[in-house]
Short mmCIF file of C-alpha atoms and ligand atoms in Angstrom, two decimals:
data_model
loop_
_atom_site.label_atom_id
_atom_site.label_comp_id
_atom_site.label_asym_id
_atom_site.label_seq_id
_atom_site.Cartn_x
_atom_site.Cartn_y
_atom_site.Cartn_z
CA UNK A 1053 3.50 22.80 -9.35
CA UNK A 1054 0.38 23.88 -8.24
CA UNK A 1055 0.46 21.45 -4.72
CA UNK A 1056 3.77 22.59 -3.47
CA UNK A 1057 2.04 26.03 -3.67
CA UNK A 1058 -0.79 24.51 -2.09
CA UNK A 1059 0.70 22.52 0.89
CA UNK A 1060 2.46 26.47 1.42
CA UNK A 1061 -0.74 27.68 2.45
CA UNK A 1062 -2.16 25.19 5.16
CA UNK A 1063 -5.84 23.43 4.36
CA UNK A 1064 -8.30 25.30 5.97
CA UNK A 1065 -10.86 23.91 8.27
CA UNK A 1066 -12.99 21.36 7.25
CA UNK A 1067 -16.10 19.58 8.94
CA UNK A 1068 -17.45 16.62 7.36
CA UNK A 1069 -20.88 16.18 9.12
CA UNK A 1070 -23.95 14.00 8.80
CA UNK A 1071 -22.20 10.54 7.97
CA UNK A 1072 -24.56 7.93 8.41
CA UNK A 1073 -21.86 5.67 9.78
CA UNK A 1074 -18.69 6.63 10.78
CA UNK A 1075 -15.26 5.11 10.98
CA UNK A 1076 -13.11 5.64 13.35
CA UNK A 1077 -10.92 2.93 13.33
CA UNK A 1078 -10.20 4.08 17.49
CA UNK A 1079 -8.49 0.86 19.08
CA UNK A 1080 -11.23 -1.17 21.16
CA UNK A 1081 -8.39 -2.65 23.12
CA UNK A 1082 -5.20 -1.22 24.87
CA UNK A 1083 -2.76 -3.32 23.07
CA UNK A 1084 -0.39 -1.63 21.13
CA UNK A 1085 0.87 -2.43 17.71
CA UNK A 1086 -1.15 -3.69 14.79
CA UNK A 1087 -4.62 -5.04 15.29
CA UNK A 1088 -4.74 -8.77 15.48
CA UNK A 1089 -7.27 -11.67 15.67
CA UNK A 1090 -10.85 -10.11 17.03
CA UNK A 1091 -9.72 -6.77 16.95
CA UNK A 1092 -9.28 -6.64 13.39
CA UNK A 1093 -12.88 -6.27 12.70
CA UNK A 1094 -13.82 -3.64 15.63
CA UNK A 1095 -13.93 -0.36 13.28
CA UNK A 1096 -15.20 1.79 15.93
CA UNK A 1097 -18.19 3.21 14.36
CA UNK A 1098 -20.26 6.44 15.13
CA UNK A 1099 -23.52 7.50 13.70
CA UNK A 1100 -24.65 10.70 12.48
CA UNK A 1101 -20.47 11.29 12.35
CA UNK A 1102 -18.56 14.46 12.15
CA UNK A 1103 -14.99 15.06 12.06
CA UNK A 1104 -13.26 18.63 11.90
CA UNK A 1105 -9.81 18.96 10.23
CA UNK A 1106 -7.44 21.99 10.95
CA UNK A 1107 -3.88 22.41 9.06
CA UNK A 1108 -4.26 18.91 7.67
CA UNK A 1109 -4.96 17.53 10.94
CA UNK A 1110 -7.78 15.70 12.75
CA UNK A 1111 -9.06 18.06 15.38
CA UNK A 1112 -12.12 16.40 16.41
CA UNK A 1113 -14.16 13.29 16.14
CA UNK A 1114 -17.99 13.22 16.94
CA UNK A 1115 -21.47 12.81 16.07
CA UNK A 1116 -22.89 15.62 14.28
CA UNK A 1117 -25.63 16.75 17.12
CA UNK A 1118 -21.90 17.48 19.27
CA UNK A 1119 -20.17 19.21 16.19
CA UNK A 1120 -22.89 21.77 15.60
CA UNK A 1121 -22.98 22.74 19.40
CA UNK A 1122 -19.40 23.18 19.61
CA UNK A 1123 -18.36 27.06 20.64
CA UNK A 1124 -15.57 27.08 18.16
CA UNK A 1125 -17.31 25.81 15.02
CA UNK A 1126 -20.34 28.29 15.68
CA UNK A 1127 -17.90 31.49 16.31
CA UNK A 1128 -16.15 29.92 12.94
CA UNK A 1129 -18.90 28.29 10.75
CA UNK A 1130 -18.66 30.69 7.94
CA UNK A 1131 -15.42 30.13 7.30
CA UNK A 1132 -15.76 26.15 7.39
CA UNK A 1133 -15.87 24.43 4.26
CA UNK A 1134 -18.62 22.21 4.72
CA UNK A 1135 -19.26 18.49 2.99
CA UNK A 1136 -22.42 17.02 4.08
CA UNK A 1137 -21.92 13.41 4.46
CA UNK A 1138 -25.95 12.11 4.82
CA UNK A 1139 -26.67 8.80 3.10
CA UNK A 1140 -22.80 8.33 3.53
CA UNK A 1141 -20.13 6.73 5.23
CA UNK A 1142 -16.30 7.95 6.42
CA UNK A 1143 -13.85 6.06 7.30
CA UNK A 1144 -9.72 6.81 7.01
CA UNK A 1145 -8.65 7.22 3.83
CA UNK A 1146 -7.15 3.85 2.53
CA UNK A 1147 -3.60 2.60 3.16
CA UNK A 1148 -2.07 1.19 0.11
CA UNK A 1149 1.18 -0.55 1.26
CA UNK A 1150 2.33 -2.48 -1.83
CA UNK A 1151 2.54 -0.39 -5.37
CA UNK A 1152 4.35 -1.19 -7.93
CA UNK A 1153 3.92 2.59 -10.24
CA UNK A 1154 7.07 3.69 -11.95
CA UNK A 1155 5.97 1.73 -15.29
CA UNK A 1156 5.62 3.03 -18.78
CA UNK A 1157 2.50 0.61 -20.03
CA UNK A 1158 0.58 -1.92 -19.69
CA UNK A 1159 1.95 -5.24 -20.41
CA UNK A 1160 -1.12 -6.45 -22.83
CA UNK A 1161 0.89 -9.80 -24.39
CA UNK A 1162 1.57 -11.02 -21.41
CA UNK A 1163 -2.42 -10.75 -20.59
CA UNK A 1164 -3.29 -12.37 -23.94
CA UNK A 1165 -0.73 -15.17 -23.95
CA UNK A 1166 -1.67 -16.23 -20.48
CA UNK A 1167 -5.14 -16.68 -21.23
CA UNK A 1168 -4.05 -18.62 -24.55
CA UNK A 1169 -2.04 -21.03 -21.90
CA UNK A 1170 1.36 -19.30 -22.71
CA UNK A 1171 4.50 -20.22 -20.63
CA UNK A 1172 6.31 -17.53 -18.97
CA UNK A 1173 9.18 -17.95 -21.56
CA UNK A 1174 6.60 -18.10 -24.43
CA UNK A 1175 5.22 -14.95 -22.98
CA UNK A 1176 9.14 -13.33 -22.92
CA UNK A 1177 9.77 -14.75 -26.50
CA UNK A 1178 6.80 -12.67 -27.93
CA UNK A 1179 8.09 -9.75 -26.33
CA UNK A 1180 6.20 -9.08 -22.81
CA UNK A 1181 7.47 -10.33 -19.48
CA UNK A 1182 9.63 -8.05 -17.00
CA UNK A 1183 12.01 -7.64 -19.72
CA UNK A 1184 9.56 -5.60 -21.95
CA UNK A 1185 8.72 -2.77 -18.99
CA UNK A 1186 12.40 -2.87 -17.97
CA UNK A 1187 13.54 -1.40 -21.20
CA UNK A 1188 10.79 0.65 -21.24
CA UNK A 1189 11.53 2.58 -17.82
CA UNK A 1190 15.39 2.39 -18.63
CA UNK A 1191 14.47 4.45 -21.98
CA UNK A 1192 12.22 7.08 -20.57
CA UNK A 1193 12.58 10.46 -19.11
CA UNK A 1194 12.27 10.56 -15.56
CA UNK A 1195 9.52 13.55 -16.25
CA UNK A 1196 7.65 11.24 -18.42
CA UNK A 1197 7.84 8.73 -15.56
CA UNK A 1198 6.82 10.83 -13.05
CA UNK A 1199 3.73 12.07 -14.88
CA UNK A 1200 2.55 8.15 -14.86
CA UNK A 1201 2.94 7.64 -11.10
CA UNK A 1202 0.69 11.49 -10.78
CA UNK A 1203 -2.05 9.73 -12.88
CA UNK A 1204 -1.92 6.75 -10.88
CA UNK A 1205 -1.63 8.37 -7.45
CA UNK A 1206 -4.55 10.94 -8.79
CA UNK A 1207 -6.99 7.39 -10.18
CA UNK A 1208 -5.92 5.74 -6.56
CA UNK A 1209 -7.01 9.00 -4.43
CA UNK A 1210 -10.55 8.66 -6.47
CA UNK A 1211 -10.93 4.93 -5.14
CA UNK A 1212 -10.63 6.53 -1.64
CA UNK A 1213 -6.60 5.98 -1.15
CA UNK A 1214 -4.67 8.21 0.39
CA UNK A 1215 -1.18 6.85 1.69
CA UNK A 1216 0.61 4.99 -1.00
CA UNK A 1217 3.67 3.17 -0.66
CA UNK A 1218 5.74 3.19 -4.30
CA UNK A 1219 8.13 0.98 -5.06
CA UNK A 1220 10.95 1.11 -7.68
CA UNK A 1221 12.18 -2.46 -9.43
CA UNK A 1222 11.47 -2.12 -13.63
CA UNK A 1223 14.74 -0.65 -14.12
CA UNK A 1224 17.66 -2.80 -12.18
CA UNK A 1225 20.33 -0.95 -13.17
CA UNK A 1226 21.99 2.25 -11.01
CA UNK A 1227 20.92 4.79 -12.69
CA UNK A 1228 17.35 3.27 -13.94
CA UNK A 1229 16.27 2.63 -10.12
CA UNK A 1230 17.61 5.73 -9.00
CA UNK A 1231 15.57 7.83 -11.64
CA UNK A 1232 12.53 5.76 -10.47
CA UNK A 1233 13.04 6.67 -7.29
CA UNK A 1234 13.75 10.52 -8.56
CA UNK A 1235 10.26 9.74 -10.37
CA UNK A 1236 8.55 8.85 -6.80
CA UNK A 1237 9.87 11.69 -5.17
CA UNK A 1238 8.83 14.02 -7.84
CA UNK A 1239 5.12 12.70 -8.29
CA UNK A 1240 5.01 12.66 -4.74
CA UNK A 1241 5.50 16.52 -4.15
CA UNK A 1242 2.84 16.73 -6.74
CA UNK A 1243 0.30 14.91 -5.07
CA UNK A 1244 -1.42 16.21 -1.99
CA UNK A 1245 -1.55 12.54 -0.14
CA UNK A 1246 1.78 10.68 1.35
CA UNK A 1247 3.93 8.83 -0.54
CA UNK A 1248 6.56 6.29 1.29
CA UNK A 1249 9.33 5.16 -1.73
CA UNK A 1250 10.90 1.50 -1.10
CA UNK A 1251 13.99 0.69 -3.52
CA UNK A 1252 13.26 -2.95 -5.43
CA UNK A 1253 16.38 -3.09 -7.10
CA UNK A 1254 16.03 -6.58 -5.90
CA UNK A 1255 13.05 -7.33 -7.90
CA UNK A 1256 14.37 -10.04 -10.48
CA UNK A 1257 17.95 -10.67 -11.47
CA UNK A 1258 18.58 -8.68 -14.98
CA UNK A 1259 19.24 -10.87 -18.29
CA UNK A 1260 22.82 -9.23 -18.34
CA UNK A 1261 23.41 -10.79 -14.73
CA UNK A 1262 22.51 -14.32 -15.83
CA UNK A 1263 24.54 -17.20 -14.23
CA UNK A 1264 26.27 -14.42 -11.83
CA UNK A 1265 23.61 -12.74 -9.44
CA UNK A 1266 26.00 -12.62 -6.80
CA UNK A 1267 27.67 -9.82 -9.15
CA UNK A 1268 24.17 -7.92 -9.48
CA UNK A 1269 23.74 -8.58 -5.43
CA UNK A 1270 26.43 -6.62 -4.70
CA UNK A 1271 25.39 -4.21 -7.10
CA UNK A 1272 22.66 -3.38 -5.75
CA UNK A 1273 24.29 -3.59 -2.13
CA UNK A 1274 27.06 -1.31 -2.77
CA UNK A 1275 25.71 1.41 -5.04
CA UNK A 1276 21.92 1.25 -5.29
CA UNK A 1277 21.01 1.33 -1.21
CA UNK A 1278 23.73 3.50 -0.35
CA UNK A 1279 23.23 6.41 -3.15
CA UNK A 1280 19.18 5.84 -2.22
CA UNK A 1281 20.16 6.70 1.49
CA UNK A 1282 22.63 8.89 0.94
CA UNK A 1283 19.92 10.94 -1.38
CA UNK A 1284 16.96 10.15 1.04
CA UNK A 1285 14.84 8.91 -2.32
CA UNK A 1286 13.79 5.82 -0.10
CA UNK A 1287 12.85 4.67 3.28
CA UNK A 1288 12.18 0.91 2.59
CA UNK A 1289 14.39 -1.39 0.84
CA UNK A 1290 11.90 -4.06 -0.64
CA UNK A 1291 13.57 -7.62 -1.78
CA UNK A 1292 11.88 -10.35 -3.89
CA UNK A 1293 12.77 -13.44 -2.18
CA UNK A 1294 11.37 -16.53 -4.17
CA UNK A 1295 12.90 -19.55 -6.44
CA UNK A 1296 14.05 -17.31 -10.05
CA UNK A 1297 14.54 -14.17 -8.22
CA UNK A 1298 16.99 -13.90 -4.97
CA UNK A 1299 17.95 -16.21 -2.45
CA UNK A 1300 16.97 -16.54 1.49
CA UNK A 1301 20.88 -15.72 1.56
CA UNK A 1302 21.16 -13.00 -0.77
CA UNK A 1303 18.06 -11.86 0.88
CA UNK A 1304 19.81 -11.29 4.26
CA UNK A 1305 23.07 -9.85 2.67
CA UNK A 1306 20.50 -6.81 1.19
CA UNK A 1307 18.88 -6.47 4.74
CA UNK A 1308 22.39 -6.08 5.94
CA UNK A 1309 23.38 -3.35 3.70
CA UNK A 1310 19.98 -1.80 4.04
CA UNK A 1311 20.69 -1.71 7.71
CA UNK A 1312 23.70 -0.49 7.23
CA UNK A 1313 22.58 2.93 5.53
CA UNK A 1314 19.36 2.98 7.95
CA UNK A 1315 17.01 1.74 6.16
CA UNK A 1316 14.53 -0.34 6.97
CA UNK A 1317 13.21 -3.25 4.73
CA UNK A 1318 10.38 -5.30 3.84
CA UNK A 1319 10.16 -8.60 1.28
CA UNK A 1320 8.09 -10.17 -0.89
CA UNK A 1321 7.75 -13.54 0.77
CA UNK A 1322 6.13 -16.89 -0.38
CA UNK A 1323 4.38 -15.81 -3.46
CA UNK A 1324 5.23 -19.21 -5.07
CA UNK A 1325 6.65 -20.88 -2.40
CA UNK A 1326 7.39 -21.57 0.97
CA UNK A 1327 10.50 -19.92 2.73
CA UNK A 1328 11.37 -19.74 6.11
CA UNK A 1329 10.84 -16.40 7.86
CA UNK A 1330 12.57 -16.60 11.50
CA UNK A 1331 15.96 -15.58 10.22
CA UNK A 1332 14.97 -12.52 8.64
CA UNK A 1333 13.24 -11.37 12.27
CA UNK A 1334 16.74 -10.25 13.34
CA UNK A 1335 16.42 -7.03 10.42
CA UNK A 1336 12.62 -6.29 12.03
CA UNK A 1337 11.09 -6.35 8.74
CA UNK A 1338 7.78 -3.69 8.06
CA UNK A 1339 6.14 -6.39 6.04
CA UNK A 1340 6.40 -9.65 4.59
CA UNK A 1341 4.26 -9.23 1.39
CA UNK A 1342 1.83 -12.05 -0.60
CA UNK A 1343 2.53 -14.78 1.70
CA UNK A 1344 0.30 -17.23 -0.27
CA UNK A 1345 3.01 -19.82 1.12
CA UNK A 1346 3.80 -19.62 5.09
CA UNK A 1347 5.55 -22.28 7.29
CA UNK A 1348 3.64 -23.74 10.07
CA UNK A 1349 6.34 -22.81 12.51
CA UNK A 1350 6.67 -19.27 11.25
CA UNK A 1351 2.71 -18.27 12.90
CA UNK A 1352 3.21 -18.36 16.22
CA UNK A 1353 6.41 -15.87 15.71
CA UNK A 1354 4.54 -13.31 13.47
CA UNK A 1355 1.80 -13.50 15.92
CA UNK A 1356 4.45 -12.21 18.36
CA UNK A 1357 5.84 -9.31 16.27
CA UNK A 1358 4.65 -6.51 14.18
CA UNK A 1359 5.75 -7.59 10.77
CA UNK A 1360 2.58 -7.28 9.00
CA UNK A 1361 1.74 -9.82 6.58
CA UNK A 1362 0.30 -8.14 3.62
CA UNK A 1363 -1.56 -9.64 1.22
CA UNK A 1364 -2.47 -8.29 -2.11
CA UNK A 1365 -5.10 -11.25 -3.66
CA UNK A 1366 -5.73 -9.12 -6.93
CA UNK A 1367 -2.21 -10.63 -8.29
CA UNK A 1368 -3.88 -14.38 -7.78
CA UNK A 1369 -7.32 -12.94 -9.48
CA UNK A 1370 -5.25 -11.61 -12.14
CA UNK A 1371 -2.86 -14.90 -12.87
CA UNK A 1372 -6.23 -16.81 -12.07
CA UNK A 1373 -5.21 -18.64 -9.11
CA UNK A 1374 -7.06 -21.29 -7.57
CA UNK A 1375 -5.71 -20.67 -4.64
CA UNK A 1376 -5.55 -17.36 -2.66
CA UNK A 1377 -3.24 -16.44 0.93
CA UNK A 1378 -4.90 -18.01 3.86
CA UNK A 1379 -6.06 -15.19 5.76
CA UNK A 1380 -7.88 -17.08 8.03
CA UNK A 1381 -4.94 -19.22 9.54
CA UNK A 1382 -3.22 -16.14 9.91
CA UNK A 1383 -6.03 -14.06 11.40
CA UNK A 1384 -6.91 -16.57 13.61
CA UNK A 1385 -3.26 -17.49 14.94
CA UNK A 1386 -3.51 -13.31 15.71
CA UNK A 1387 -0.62 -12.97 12.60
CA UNK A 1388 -1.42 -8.74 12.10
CA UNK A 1389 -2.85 -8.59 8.75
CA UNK A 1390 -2.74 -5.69 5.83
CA UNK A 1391 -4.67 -5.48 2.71
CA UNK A 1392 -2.62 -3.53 -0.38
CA UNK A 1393 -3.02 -3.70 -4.31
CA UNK A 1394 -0.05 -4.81 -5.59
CA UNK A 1395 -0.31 -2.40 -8.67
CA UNK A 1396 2.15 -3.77 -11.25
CA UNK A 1397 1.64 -3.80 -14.91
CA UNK A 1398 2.81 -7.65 -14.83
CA UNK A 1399 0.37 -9.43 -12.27
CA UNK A 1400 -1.99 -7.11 -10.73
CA UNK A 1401 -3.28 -3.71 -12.78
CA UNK A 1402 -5.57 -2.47 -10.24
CA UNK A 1403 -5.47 0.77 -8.29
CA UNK A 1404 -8.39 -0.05 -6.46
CA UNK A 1405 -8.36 -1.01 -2.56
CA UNK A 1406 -12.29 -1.92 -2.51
CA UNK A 1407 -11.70 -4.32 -5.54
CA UNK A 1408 -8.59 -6.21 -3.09
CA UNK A 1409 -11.24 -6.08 -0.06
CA UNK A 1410 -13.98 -7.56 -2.48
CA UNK A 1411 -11.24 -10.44 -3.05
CA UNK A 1412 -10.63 -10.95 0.52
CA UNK A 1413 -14.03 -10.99 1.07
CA UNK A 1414 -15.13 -13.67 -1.82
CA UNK A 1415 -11.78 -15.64 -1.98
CA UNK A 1416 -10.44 -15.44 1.55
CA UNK A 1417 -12.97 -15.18 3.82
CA UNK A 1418 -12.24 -12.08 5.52
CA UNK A 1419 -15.08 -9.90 6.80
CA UNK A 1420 -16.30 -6.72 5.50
CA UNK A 1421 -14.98 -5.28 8.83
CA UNK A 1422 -11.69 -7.14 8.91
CA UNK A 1423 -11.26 -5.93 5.32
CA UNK A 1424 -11.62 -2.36 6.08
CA UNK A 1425 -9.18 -2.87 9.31
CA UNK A 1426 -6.65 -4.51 7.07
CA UNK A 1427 -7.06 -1.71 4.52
CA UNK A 1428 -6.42 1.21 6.51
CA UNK A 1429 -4.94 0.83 10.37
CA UNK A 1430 -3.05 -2.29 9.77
CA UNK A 1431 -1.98 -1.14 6.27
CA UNK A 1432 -0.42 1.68 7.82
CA UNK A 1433 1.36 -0.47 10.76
CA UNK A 1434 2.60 -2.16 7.33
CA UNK A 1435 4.32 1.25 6.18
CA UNK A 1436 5.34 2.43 10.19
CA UNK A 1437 3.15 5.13 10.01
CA UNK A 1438 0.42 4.39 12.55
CA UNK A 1439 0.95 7.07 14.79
CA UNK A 1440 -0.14 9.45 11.59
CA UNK A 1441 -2.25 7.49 9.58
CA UNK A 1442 -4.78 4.73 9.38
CA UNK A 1443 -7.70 5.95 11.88
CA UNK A 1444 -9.73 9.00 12.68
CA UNK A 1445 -8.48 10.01 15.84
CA UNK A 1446 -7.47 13.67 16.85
CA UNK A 1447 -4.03 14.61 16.33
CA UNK A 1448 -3.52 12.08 13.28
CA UNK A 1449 -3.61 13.29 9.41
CA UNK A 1450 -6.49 14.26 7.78
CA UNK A 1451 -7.08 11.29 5.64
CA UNK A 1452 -10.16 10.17 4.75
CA UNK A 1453 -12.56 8.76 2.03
CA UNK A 1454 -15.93 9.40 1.75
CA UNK A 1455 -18.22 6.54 0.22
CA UNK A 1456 -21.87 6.68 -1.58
CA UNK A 1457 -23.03 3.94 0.44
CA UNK A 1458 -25.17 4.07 3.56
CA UNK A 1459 -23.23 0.88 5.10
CA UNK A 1460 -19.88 0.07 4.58
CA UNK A 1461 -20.24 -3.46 3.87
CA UNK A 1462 -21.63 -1.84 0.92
CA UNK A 1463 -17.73 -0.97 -0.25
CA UNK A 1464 -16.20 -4.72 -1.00
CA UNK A 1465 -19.67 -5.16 -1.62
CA UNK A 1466 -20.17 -3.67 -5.10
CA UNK A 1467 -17.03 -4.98 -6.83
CA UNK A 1468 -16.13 -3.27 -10.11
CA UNK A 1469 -17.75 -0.31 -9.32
CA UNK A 1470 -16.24 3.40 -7.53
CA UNK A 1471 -18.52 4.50 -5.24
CA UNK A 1472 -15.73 7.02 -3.75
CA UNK A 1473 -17.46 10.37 -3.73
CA UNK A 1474 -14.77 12.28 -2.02
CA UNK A 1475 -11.18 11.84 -0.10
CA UNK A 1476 -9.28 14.26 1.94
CA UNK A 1477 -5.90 14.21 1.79
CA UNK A 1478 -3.85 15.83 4.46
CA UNK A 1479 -6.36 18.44 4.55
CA UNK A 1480 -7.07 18.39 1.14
CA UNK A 1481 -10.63 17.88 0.04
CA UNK A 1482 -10.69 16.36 -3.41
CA UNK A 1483 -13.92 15.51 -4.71
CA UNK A 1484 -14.70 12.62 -7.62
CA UNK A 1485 -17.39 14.71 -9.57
ZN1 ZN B 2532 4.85 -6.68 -5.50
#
C-alpha cells in the first residue's frame, strides 16, 4: 500500500503561491462554533495568495509578495515543491459530510423506472430498490468493496474534496455492516485525505425484519454499535429517522446505545417529512441531515446549538423534486448550515461538491460565498473536526483544492464541469492532469 508508506515519510514542504484569490475561510467574527447567518458568506479572501505546508500542516498564510521575502523559504527554496497558482484560486479542500460509498453498482432500474413514472414497489418488483445493493454488498468481498470506496475517494479528491465522511447502511446485517465498515477503514488507509466512518445499520428495516423492527432495533443496538466501538471501525452512528424506516422512538433508543459505547451520532432528519427535533438535543447530535422538512419551533433551538443542518440537494435533483430544503429560513434564523453530496447509488450518484453548491445556488438561493462556507468550514463543524479542517489557517491540515478559475463564483458557476486542477491532502499534492 503505497500511502501507508507514504504518510511514513512526512510531506515535504509545499508553497502554493500566486493565487489570484485566496481562501482562507479565517473567522471574521469571534464567535465560536459553526458560522451562522452573515458570517456564512465572509470567506476571508487574500489576493496574490500563498500558503506554505510543512508535515501535512499549514505553516503559513499570506500574499505571495510576503512568502517570497520570508528568511526561511529563501534559505529553503530549493527544496520547496513549488505549484504556481496564477489565474487560480485556493480555498480549503472541500468537506464532504454525508457519503454513502460502500456500494457494489449503480442502481440503473431504479433510474429508468422512475423516469417511466415507476412506484417504489414497481421499482423493487423489477429488481432495483435498496434490496438490489443490499445483496450485492452482503455477497462481496470486503477487498472488492474496499477497492470501490478507493475509486470513489480518488474521483472525489479530483473534484477538490478532501475530508469525507463514509457511511455504512447496504448491508443491515452484523457481519455485512461490520465488513463495510472493515471496507472504510481499509480504503481509508489507502487514501491520503481523512476519512470519518459513521455505522447506518439503521438505514431501512431489512425484508427479513418485516412486521418486527423492534427485533432488528435491538439488533443493531446490541451487536452492531457495540462490536463497531469496541473495534473503533466508527465514530458516528448515523440513523434514518423518517415514516418506512425507524421511528422518533427507535431513533432515541439507537442514540442511547450509541452513547453508551461513546459514540456520537447524527440522523437523517425530514427527508420526507416533518419530525420533531428537540428531543433528540439531549444526545448533542453532529448533524441532522436533508432537512427538506423542519418544524417551525425547532429554528430558534438549532440556531442555539451546533447541530449542523446539512443539506445534500443533489438527492432532490436526482428524484426530480420540485421542492428543495429551505436554506434560506434556516440561514436567516442563524440555523449553522453544511453543504455534503449525499453519494448513494439509490438517490444521489454524484461525487461532486461544486455540482451540490451549483444546486444551492440555482434551487436554494444560497450565495456563491455561503456555498463555499457551507462546503468546507461548516461541513467540517458537521463532522467535529473544525479545529483540523475546513479553513486555511496555520496549525490546521493541509487541505486544499486548487481551481482553474480566476473567481470563485466561477466554481458553482460552471455546473457539470471539473475545473479542479489540483488538491492537497494532508500534505499531499495530487494533481488532476
Ligand atoms: Zn444519506
Amino acid at each position: 500500500m503505497s500511502t501507508t508508506k507514504r504518510r511514513s515519510q512526512p510531506p515535504k514542504a509545499l508553497l502554493l503561491i500566486n493565487a489570484d484569490q485566496l481562501l482562507t475561510l479565517r473567522a471574521a467574527s469571534a464567535k465560536p462554533g459553526p458560522r451562522r447567518g452573515s458570517d456564512l458568506k465572509e470567506l476571508g479572501i487574500l489576493k496574490d495568495g500563498a500558503v506554505l505546508c510543512l508535515g501535512g500542516k499549514i505553516v503559513s498564510v499570506g500574499t505571495t509578495k510576503d512568502a517570497l521575502r520570508d528568511p526561511w523559504i529563501k534559505r529553503n527554496r530549493a527544496r520547496i515543491t513549488e505549484i504556481d497558482c496564477a489565474g487560480k484560486v485556493v480555498l480549503p479542500g472541500f468537506v464532504d459530510s454525508h457519503t454513502h460509498p460502500v456500494f457494489v453498482g449503480p442502481r440503473l432500474v431504479d433510474f429508468e423506472k422512475r423516469i417511466e413514472g415507476a412506484s417504489y414497489e414497481e421499482i423493487a418488483a423489477a429488481g432495483g430498490g435498496i434490496q438490489s445493493s443490499l445483496e450485492a454488498v452482503r455477497k462481496s468481498p470486503k477487498n472488492a468493496l474496499a477497492t470501490k470506496v478507493v475509486t470513489a475517494l480518488q474521483d472525489m479528491a479530483a473534484h477538490g474534496t478532501t475530508t469525507v465522511e463514509a457511511k455504512s447502511g447496504y448491508g443491515l446485517t452484523v457481519e455485512s455492516e461490520l465488513k463495510s465498515l472493515g471496507a472504510i477503514k481499509n480504503a481509508a488507509s489507502r487514501w491520503p485525505g481523512t476519512v470519518v466512518a459513521t455505522l447506518l445499520g439503521a438505514h431501512v428495516v431489512p425484508k427479513e425484519f418485516k412486521g418486527c423492527s423492534q427485533k432488528y432495533v435491538e439488533i443493531v443496538c446490541k451487536e452492531m454499535i457495540p462490536q463497531a466501538a469496541r473495534r473503533r471501525l466508527a465514530q458516528f452512528v448515523d440513523v434514518f429517522c423518517e415514516q418506512g424506516a425507524f421511528t422518533p422512538e427507535e431513533t432515541e433508543q439507537i442514540f442511547e446505545a450509541a452513547r453508551q459505547h461513546g459514540l456520537s451520532v447524527r440522523a437523517h432528519m425530514g427527508q420526507l417529512s416533518e419530525t420533531v427535533l428537540w428531543p433528540f438535543m439531549r444526545f448533542d447530535p453532529a448533524s441532522f441531515d436533508h432537512m427538506d422538512h423542519v418544524n417551525e419551533d425547532d429554528i430558534p433551538q438549532l440556531a442555539k446549538r451546533d447541530t449542523v443542518a446539512t443539506l445534500v440537494p443533489g438527492a432532490n435533483y436526482f428524484l426530480s423534486l420540485k421542492d428543495y430544503p429551505n436554506a434560506r429560513r434556516l440561514i436567516d434564523a442563524g440555523v449553522p448550515v453544511a453543504l455534503a453530496t449525499d453519494y448513494n447509488p439509490g438517490t444521489s450518484p454524484t461525487i461532486s461538491m461544486p455540482m451540490a453548491m451549483s444546486l444551492a445556488c440555482t434551487h436554494m438561493k444560497m450565495s456563491p460565498a455561503e456555498t463555499v462556507a457551507a462546503a468546507t468550514i461548516n461541513g467540517a463543524w458537521a463532522l467535529r473536526l473544525a479545529d483540523r479542517k475546513g479553513s486555511i489557517e496555520p496549525g490546521k491540515d493541509a487541505d486544499l483544492a486548487v481551481f482553474d478559475v480566476k473567481d470563485y463564483r466561477e466554481i458553482p458557476y460552471w455546473f457539470g464541469a471539473n475545473h479542479c486542477a489540483a488538491t492537497v491532502l494532508n500534505g499531499v499534492a495530487a494533481a488532476r492532469h
